[in-house]
Coordinates of C-alpha atoms in Angstrom, one line a residue:
M9 CA 20.3 15.7 -3.9
T10 CA 22.5 18.8 -4.2
D11 CA 24.3 19.1 -7.5
T12 CA 28.0 18.9 -6.6
G13 CA 29.3 18.1 -10.1
V14 CA 29.9 14.5 -9.0
Q15 CA 26.8 13.2 -10.7
A16 CA 28.0 14.4 -14.1
I17 CA 31.4 12.9 -13.6
V18 CA 30.0 9.5 -12.6
A19 CA 27.6 9.7 -15.6
H20 CA 30.5 10.4 -17.9
S21 CA 32.5 7.6 -16.2
R22 CA 29.6 5.2 -16.7
I23 CA 29.5 5.9 -20.5
A24 CA 33.3 5.4 -20.8
Q25 CA 33.1 2.2 -18.8
A26 CA 30.3 0.8 -21.0
E27 CA 32.4 1.4 -24.1
Y28 CA 35.5 0.0 -22.4
E29 CA 33.6 -3.2 -21.6
K30 CA 31.8 -3.5 -25.0
N31 CA 34.9 -3.0 -27.0
G32 CA 37.3 -4.5 -24.5
S33 CA 40.0 -7.1 -24.9
Q34 CA 42.6 -8.5 -22.6
Q35 CA 45.2 -6.6 -24.5
R36 CA 43.3 -3.3 -24.1
Y37 CA 42.9 -3.8 -20.4
D38 CA 46.5 -4.8 -20.0
H39 CA 47.8 -1.8 -21.9
A40 CA 45.6 0.6 -19.9
A41 CA 46.9 -0.8 -16.6
Q42 CA 50.5 -0.7 -17.9
A43 CA 50.1 2.9 -18.9
V44 CA 49.1 3.9 -15.4
A45 CA 51.9 1.8 -13.9
W46 CA 54.5 3.4 -16.1
V47 CA 53.2 6.9 -15.1
I48 CA 54.1 6.3 -11.5
M49 CA 57.2 4.3 -12.1
E50 CA 58.9 6.5 -14.7
P51 CA 61.7 8.0 -12.6
A52 CA 61.1 11.7 -13.3
R53 CA 57.3 11.5 -12.7
N54 CA 57.8 9.3 -9.7
R55 CA 60.1 11.8 -8.1
R56 CA 57.8 14.7 -8.9
L57 CA 54.8 12.9 -7.4
A58 CA 56.8 12.0 -4.3
E59 CA 58.0 15.6 -3.9
L60 CA 54.5 17.0 -4.3
A61 CA 53.1 14.4 -1.9
V62 CA 55.5 15.5 0.9
E63 CA 55.2 19.2 0.0
T64 CA 51.4 19.3 0.1
T65 CA 50.6 16.8 2.9
G66 CA 53.7 17.3 5.2
L67 CA 53.8 13.6 5.7
G68 CA 56.6 11.1 5.0
N69 CA 59.8 11.7 3.1
V70 CA 60.5 11.9 -0.6
L71 CA 63.1 9.1 -1.0
D72 CA 60.9 6.5 0.7
K73 CA 57.8 7.6 -1.3
I74 CA 59.9 7.1 -4.5
I75 CA 60.7 3.6 -3.4
K76 CA 57.1 2.9 -2.3
N77 CA 55.7 4.2 -5.6
H78 CA 58.1 2.0 -7.6
R79 CA 58.1 -1.2 -5.6
K80 CA 54.4 -1.3 -4.9
T81 CA 53.6 -0.7 -8.5
L82 CA 56.2 -3.1 -9.8
G83 CA 55.0 -5.8 -7.5
L84 CA 51.4 -5.3 -8.4
M85 CA 52.2 -5.5 -12.1
Q86 CA 54.0 -8.8 -11.5
D87 CA 50.9 -10.1 -9.6
I88 CA 48.5 -9.3 -12.5
Q89 CA 50.8 -9.7 -15.5
N90 CA 49.3 -13.0 -16.7
V91 CA 46.0 -12.9 -15.0
V92 CA 42.9 -13.4 -17.2
T93 CA 40.3 -10.6 -16.6
F94 CA 38.6 -10.6 -19.9
G95 CA 36.5 -13.3 -21.6
V96 CA 36.7 -16.9 -20.4
M97 CA 38.5 -17.2 -17.1
S98 CA 38.0 -21.0 -16.7
D99 CA 36.2 -23.8 -18.5
D100 CA 35.8 -27.1 -16.6
P101 CA 34.3 -30.0 -18.5
K102 CA 34.0 -32.0 -15.2
T103 CA 31.6 -29.5 -13.6
G104 CA 30.2 -28.2 -16.9
I105 CA 30.9 -24.6 -15.8
T106 CA 32.4 -21.9 -17.9
E107 CA 33.3 -18.7 -16.0
I108 CA 33.3 -15.4 -17.9
A109 CA 35.1 -12.3 -16.4
R110 CA 32.9 -9.2 -15.9
P111 CA 33.8 -5.8 -14.6
K112 CA 32.0 -4.2 -11.7
G113 CA 31.3 -0.9 -13.4
V114 CA 32.2 2.5 -12.0
V115 CA 34.6 2.3 -9.0
G116 CA 34.6 5.0 -6.4
A117 CA 38.0 5.1 -4.7
I118 CA 38.4 6.9 -1.4
V119 CA 42.2 7.4 -0.8
P120 CA 44.3 8.8 2.1
S121 CA 46.8 11.6 2.4
T122 CA 49.5 9.2 3.6
N123 CA 49.9 7.7 0.2
P124 CA 48.4 10.2 -2.2
A125 CA 50.0 8.7 -5.3
A126 CA 50.7 5.1 -4.6
T127 CA 47.2 4.2 -3.3
P128 CA 45.1 5.8 -6.1
A129 CA 47.5 4.4 -8.7
N130 CA 47.1 0.9 -7.2
N131 CA 43.3 1.2 -7.3
I132 CA 43.3 2.6 -10.8
I133 CA 45.5 -0.2 -12.1
N134 CA 43.3 -2.9 -10.6
A135 CA 40.2 -1.2 -11.8
L136 CA 41.4 -0.9 -15.4
K137 CA 42.8 -4.4 -15.5
C138 CA 39.4 -5.7 -14.7
G139 CA 37.4 -3.5 -17.2
N140 CA 36.1 -0.8 -14.9
S141 CA 36.3 2.9 -14.9
I142 CA 37.2 4.8 -11.7
V143 CA 36.6 8.1 -10.0
V144 CA 39.0 9.0 -7.2
A145 CA 38.1 11.0 -4.1
P146 CA 41.4 12.1 -2.5
S147 CA 41.8 13.5 1.0
P148 CA 42.0 17.4 1.0
K149 CA 45.8 17.3 1.4
G150 CA 46.1 14.8 -1.4
V151 CA 44.2 16.8 -4.0
A152 CA 47.3 18.3 -5.8
C153 CA 49.0 15.0 -6.0
C154 CA 46.0 13.3 -7.4
E155 CA 45.5 16.0 -9.9
L156 CA 49.0 15.6 -11.2
L157 CA 48.7 11.8 -11.2
L158 CA 45.6 12.1 -13.4
E159 CA 47.3 14.6 -15.7
Y160 CA 50.2 12.2 -16.2
I161 CA 47.7 9.3 -16.8
H162 CA 45.7 11.2 -19.4
A163 CA 48.9 12.2 -21.2
E164 CA 49.9 8.5 -21.3
F165 CA 46.4 7.5 -22.4
A166 CA 46.8 9.9 -25.4
K167 CA 49.8 7.8 -26.6
I168 CA 47.7 4.6 -26.8
G169 CA 44.4 6.2 -27.8
E170 CA 42.6 5.3 -24.5
D171 CA 39.7 7.3 -23.1
P172 CA 40.7 9.7 -20.3
A173 CA 37.1 9.5 -18.9
L174 CA 38.0 6.1 -17.6
V175 CA 40.0 7.8 -14.8
Q176 CA 38.6 10.9 -13.2
M177 CA 38.4 12.5 -9.8
I178 CA 35.7 14.4 -7.9
P179 CA 35.6 18.2 -8.5
T180 CA 37.9 20.3 -6.3
P181 CA 37.7 21.4 -3.6
G182 CA 36.8 18.0 -2.1
S183 CA 34.2 17.7 0.6
K184 CA 32.4 15.1 2.6
E185 CA 29.2 15.8 0.6
K186 CA 31.0 15.2 -2.7
T187 CA 32.6 12.0 -1.4
Q188 CA 29.3 10.8 -0.1
T189 CA 27.7 11.5 -3.5
L190 CA 30.4 9.5 -5.2
M191 CA 29.8 6.6 -2.8
D192 CA 26.0 6.8 -3.5
Q193 CA 26.4 7.0 -7.3
C194 CA 29.2 4.5 -8.1
D195 CA 28.8 0.7 -8.5
M196 CA 31.6 -0.3 -6.1
I197 CA 33.5 1.6 -3.3
V198 CA 37.1 0.9 -2.4
C199 CA 38.1 2.8 0.7
T200 CA 41.4 3.2 2.4
G201 CA 41.9 5.9 5.0
S202 CA 40.3 7.3 8.2
Q203 CA 37.9 5.1 10.1
N204 CA 35.2 7.7 9.6
N205 CA 35.5 7.3 5.8
V206 CA 35.6 3.5 6.2
H207 CA 32.4 3.6 8.3
R208 CA 30.7 5.8 5.8
A209 CA 31.8 3.6 2.9
Q210 CA 30.5 0.5 4.6
T211 CA 27.1 2.1 5.4
A212 CA 26.6 3.9 2.1
G213 CA 24.4 1.1 0.6
T214 CA 26.8 0.6 -2.3
P215 CA 29.0 -2.6 -2.3
A216 CA 32.2 -1.6 -0.5
V217 CA 35.6 -3.0 0.0
A218 CA 37.0 -1.1 3.0
V219 CA 39.9 -1.8 5.4
G220 CA 40.4 -1.5 9.1
A221 CA 42.8 0.4 11.3
G222 CA 46.4 -0.7 11.8
N223 CA 48.2 -0.9 15.1
V224 CA 50.9 -3.5 14.6
T225 CA 52.2 -5.3 17.6
V226 CA 55.4 -7.4 17.3
I227 CA 56.6 -10.1 19.7
V228 CA 60.3 -10.7 20.2
D229 CA 60.9 -14.0 22.0
E230 CA 64.0 -15.5 23.7
T231 CA 65.0 -17.4 20.5
A232 CA 65.0 -14.3 18.2
D233 CA 68.0 -12.9 16.4
L234 CA 68.0 -9.7 18.4
D235 CA 70.1 -7.5 16.2
G236 CA 68.3 -8.8 13.1
A237 CA 64.9 -8.1 14.7
A238 CA 66.0 -4.6 15.8
A239 CA 67.3 -3.7 12.4
K240 CA 64.1 -4.9 10.7
I241 CA 61.9 -3.0 13.2
R242 CA 64.0 0.2 12.7
A243 CA 63.8 -0.1 8.9
S244 CA 60.1 -0.7 9.0
K245 CA 59.2 1.8 11.7
C246 CA 61.2 4.6 10.1
F247 CA 60.2 4.0 6.4
D248 CA 58.3 7.0 5.1
N249 CA 58.2 8.3 8.6
A250 CA 55.7 5.6 9.9
T251 CA 52.9 6.6 7.5
S252 CA 52.1 3.0 6.8
C253 CA 49.2 1.2 8.6
S254 CA 51.7 -1.7 8.8
S255 CA 54.3 0.2 10.8
E256 CA 55.2 -1.3 14.1
N257 CA 53.5 0.6 17.0
S258 CA 54.3 -1.7 19.9
V259 CA 56.9 -4.4 20.6
V260 CA 56.4 -7.0 23.3
V261 CA 59.7 -8.5 24.5
V262 CA 60.1 -11.6 26.8
D263 CA 61.9 -10.9 30.0
A264 CA 64.8 -13.2 29.3
V265 CA 66.1 -11.0 26.4
Y266 CA 64.5 -7.6 27.4
D267 CA 67.8 -5.8 28.4
D268 CA 69.7 -7.3 25.5
F269 CA 67.0 -6.2 23.1
I270 CA 67.0 -2.7 24.4
A271 CA 70.7 -2.6 23.6
A272 CA 70.0 -4.0 20.1
L273 CA 67.4 -1.3 19.5
A274 CA 70.0 1.3 20.6
R275 CA 72.5 -0.1 18.1
A276 CA 69.8 0.2 15.4
G277 CA 69.2 3.9 16.2
G278 CA 66.5 3.7 18.8
A279 CA 66.7 6.0 21.9
F280 CA 65.3 4.6 25.1
Y281 CA 63.1 7.3 26.6
A282 CA 61.7 6.2 30.0
D283 CA 59.5 9.2 30.9
E284 CA 56.2 7.9 29.5
A285 CA 54.0 10.6 31.1
T286 CA 56.0 13.4 29.6
L287 CA 56.2 11.8 26.2
V288 CA 52.4 11.2 26.2
S289 CA 51.7 14.8 27.2
K290 CA 53.8 16.0 24.3
L291 CA 52.6 13.5 21.7
W292 CA 48.9 14.1 22.6
P293 CA 49.0 17.7 23.9
D294 CA 45.2 18.2 23.5
G295 CA 44.0 14.7 23.3
H296 CA 44.9 14.5 19.6
L297 CA 48.1 13.4 18.0
N298 CA 50.6 16.3 17.7
R299 CA 50.6 17.3 14.0
S300 CA 54.2 18.5 14.4
V301 CA 55.2 14.9 15.1
I302 CA 53.1 12.9 12.8
A303 CA 55.1 11.3 10.0
Q304 CA 58.1 13.6 10.4
D305 CA 61.8 13.0 10.0
A306 CA 63.5 12.1 13.2
D307 CA 65.1 15.4 13.8
K308 CA 61.8 17.3 13.3
M309 CA 60.0 14.8 15.5
I310 CA 62.6 15.1 18.3
A311 CA 62.5 18.9 18.1
A312 CA 58.7 19.0 18.3
L313 CA 58.7 16.7 21.3
D314 CA 61.6 18.6 22.9
V315 CA 63.2 15.4 24.2
D316 CA 66.9 15.0 25.2
V317 CA 68.2 12.0 23.2
A318 CA 71.5 11.1 21.6
E319 CA 72.5 12.7 18.3
G320 CA 71.7 10.4 15.4
T321 CA 68.5 8.9 17.0
E322 CA 66.2 7.6 14.4
F323 CA 63.2 6.6 16.6
L324 CA 62.1 6.6 20.2
V325 CA 61.5 3.6 22.3
V326 CA 59.2 4.2 25.2
P327 CA 58.6 1.6 27.9
T328 CA 55.0 1.2 29.1
S329 CA 52.7 -1.4 30.6
G330 CA 49.2 0.1 30.1
I331 CA 46.8 -0.9 27.4
G332 CA 43.6 0.8 26.3
P333 CA 42.1 4.2 25.9
D334 CA 43.8 5.6 29.0
H335 CA 47.2 4.5 27.7
P336 CA 47.5 6.1 24.2
L337 CA 50.9 4.6 23.6
S338 CA 49.2 1.2 23.1
G339 CA 47.5 2.6 20.0
E340 CA 48.5 3.9 16.6
K341 CA 51.0 6.8 16.7
L342 CA 51.8 7.6 13.1
S343 CA 55.3 8.6 14.1
R344 CA 58.7 7.3 14.9
V345 CA 57.6 6.3 18.4
L346 CA 57.7 2.6 19.5
A347 CA 55.9 1.5 22.7
L348 CA 57.9 -1.2 24.5
Y349 CA 56.3 -3.9 26.7
C350 CA 58.0 -6.5 28.8
A351 CA 56.4 -10.0 29.3
S352 CA 57.5 -12.7 31.6
D353 CA 57.4 -15.4 28.8
F354 CA 55.9 -16.1 25.4
D355 CA 52.4 -16.9 26.9
A356 CA 52.4 -13.6 28.7
A357 CA 53.5 -11.8 25.5
L358 CA 50.7 -13.5 23.6
D359 CA 48.2 -12.3 26.2
M360 CA 49.5 -8.7 26.0
T361 CA 49.4 -8.7 22.2
H362 CA 45.8 -10.0 22.3
K363 CA 44.8 -7.1 24.6
I364 CA 46.6 -4.5 22.4
Q365 CA 44.9 -5.8 19.3
A366 CA 41.5 -6.0 21.0
Y367 CA 41.9 -2.3 21.9
Q368 CA 43.0 -1.2 18.4
G369 CA 44.1 -2.8 15.2
A370 CA 42.1 -6.1 15.5
G371 CA 42.2 -8.1 12.3
H372 CA 45.1 -6.2 10.7
S373 CA 48.5 -8.0 11.4
V374 CA 50.9 -9.1 14.1
G375 CA 54.6 -9.7 13.9
L376 CA 56.8 -12.4 15.4
H377 CA 60.6 -12.5 15.7
S378 CA 61.4 -16.1 16.8
A379 CA 63.4 -19.2 15.7
L380 CA 60.4 -21.4 16.7
D381 CA 58.0 -21.7 13.8
E382 CA 55.3 -23.3 15.9
R383 CA 54.8 -20.1 17.7
A384 CA 53.5 -18.5 14.5
Y385 CA 50.8 -21.2 14.5
T386 CA 50.0 -20.5 18.2
L387 CA 49.6 -16.8 17.3
A388 CA 47.5 -17.6 14.3
T389 CA 44.9 -19.4 16.4
A390 CA 44.9 -17.1 19.4
I391 CA 45.1 -13.5 18.1
P392 CA 42.2 -11.8 16.2
T393 CA 44.4 -11.0 13.2
S394 CA 44.6 -11.7 9.5
R395 CA 48.3 -11.9 9.1
I396 CA 51.2 -13.2 11.2
I397 CA 54.5 -11.7 9.8
V398 CA 57.4 -13.9 10.8
N399 CA 61.0 -12.5 11.0
Q400 CA 60.4 -9.7 8.5
A401 CA 60.3 -5.9 8.5
H402 CA 56.6 -5.6 8.9
T403 CA 55.9 -2.5 6.7
F404 CA 57.6 -4.2 3.7
A405 CA 56.1 -7.6 4.2
T406 CA 52.4 -7.0 5.0
G407 CA 51.4 -5.3 1.8
G408 CA 53.4 -7.7 -0.4
S409 CA 57.1 -8.3 -0.9
F410 CA 59.3 -9.8 -3.5
T411 CA 60.5 -12.1 -0.7
N412 CA 57.0 -13.4 0.4
G413 CA 53.9 -14.5 -1.4
M414 CA 51.4 -11.8 -0.3
P415 CA 49.7 -9.8 -3.0
F416 CA 51.1 -6.3 -3.4
S417 CA 48.6 -3.8 -2.0
L418 CA 48.4 -0.7 0.1
S419 CA 45.0 -1.7 1.6
M420 CA 44.8 -4.6 4.1
G421 CA 41.4 -6.0 4.9
C422 CA 40.9 -6.9 8.5
G423 CA 37.9 -9.3 8.4
T424 CA 35.1 -9.3 10.9
W425 CA 37.6 -8.5 13.7
G426 CA 38.2 -5.1 12.1
G427 CA 34.7 -4.6 10.9
N428 CA 35.5 -5.5 7.2
S429 CA 33.9 -7.8 4.7
V430 CA 37.4 -9.0 3.5
N431 CA 40.5 -10.0 5.3
E432 CA 42.8 -10.3 2.3
N433 CA 45.1 -7.7 0.9
V434 CA 42.9 -5.8 -1.5
N435 CA 43.8 -6.9 -5.0
Y436 CA 42.5 -7.3 -8.5
R437 CA 40.0 -10.0 -7.5
H438 CA 38.0 -7.5 -5.6
F439 CA 37.5 -5.4 -8.7
L440 CA 36.2 -8.3 -10.8
Q441 CA 33.1 -10.4 -10.9
S442 CA 31.9 -13.2 -13.2
T443 CA 29.1 -14.8 -15.1
K444 CA 28.9 -18.6 -15.0
I445 CA 27.5 -20.7 -17.8
I446 CA 26.2 -23.9 -16.2
R447 CA 25.7 -27.0 -18.4
E448 CA 24.1 -30.3 -17.5
I449 CA 26.5 -33.1 -16.6
S450 CA 26.1 -36.8 -15.6
S451 CA 24.5 -37.2 -12.2
R452 CA 26.9 -37.2 -9.2
E453 CA 24.3 -37.8 -6.5
P454 CA 26.0 -39.7 -3.6
K455 CA 24.6 -42.6 -1.6
L456 CA 23.7 -41.9 2.0
E457 CA 26.4 -44.1 3.3
D458 CA 29.0 -42.1 1.4
I459 CA 28.1 -39.1 3.5
F460 CA 27.1 -40.5 6.8
D461 CA 29.1 -43.7 7.3
G462 CA 31.6 -42.1 9.7
Y463 CA 28.9 -40.4 11.7
W464 CA 26.8 -43.6 11.9
S465 CA 29.8 -45.4 13.3
L466 CA 30.0 -42.8 16.0
A467 CA 26.4 -42.1 16.9
G468 CA 24.3 -44.9 15.2
K469 CA 21.5 -44.3 12.8

């Protein structure tokens, strides 16, 4: 194995983690997590991290990243505030089982350029809360932001006497070789980012928590609050310039309200652009997404696409009917471009959504704007997806919100549909394991009739 410097960092991290676990306490773990949370939430540091993220990656916008850094971290801290991650987690006299919290060791975190501060901070907080150390591997564009984040963290650690070796990053410049070495050397991988990185994480041989691709499709049916749905889609689609994997990429509208919904989208700042072929040629000029369009402010995106739309346009709405690799609008666009589909009725909308998800984004999430709650149940049993987001701005709801019960996270597992081992929002539980003490209890062996009485009535003995 080539010496990339990663081996020494992981070795140092392992020593720090062993001491953190041996001399740990719930208070120590909580204070370490709080230190990192305050790093990214303290207003001056939050703004500087957001500014540096946009400056160095060219993705998103500063104000939205400030909001994301603050709200995602605040929500995460609320989720874990009273959670037991050290010592006895549960003690059940009925089963005779006592469960003891145990860390996983050295966490290797592979993080994307779309959220170069919020995602590593989220992972670091979860790791420290559960007694782990962590080594971060940022994307090339996210290196500067990660370096500053760690500088802030180590300064905050100095105030509480915590070991800075608990939070490290791979040596710069980053490389696939260094990231691979980290994945080979650590005890657990958590990976958010390109599907190439996700595949490498899941085939590294180290236990991995990795997430699938997003390509959110939203259904708007004939009972929906059209202006409300349009406003939520606009807010979600435009937030941080569509960098989120939970940003709406396609909307399927039933025919009965199709024209009215187009008008609602226009009132919400969406410009209807009917020339699909021209838009596709400009958005994918060489078969790859136009980098001058990805995650840009509306004015920059419109200029890069050279489209004639009304002043004040916030996003483009492009009608299409095709689905699959020959119809790129049906996939993820990482830009303020929304594909628009028309379906004859809800059943047809469900079928279209299923096909879009089967093409890209299976397992991630689907949205529904409807007054009929039973339609959410229909979607939940018919679509290969882990989340049905009902009457909410998708980007804000999927990864946890103060107005729903989802865990706050920037990484959404997609289950076997998306090639993942988890389909929950990645949260502290994925950074924690346990040892169980099992004591003998009184026998609870059942009689045969207790188990088979119902079956015998149906089929006989």
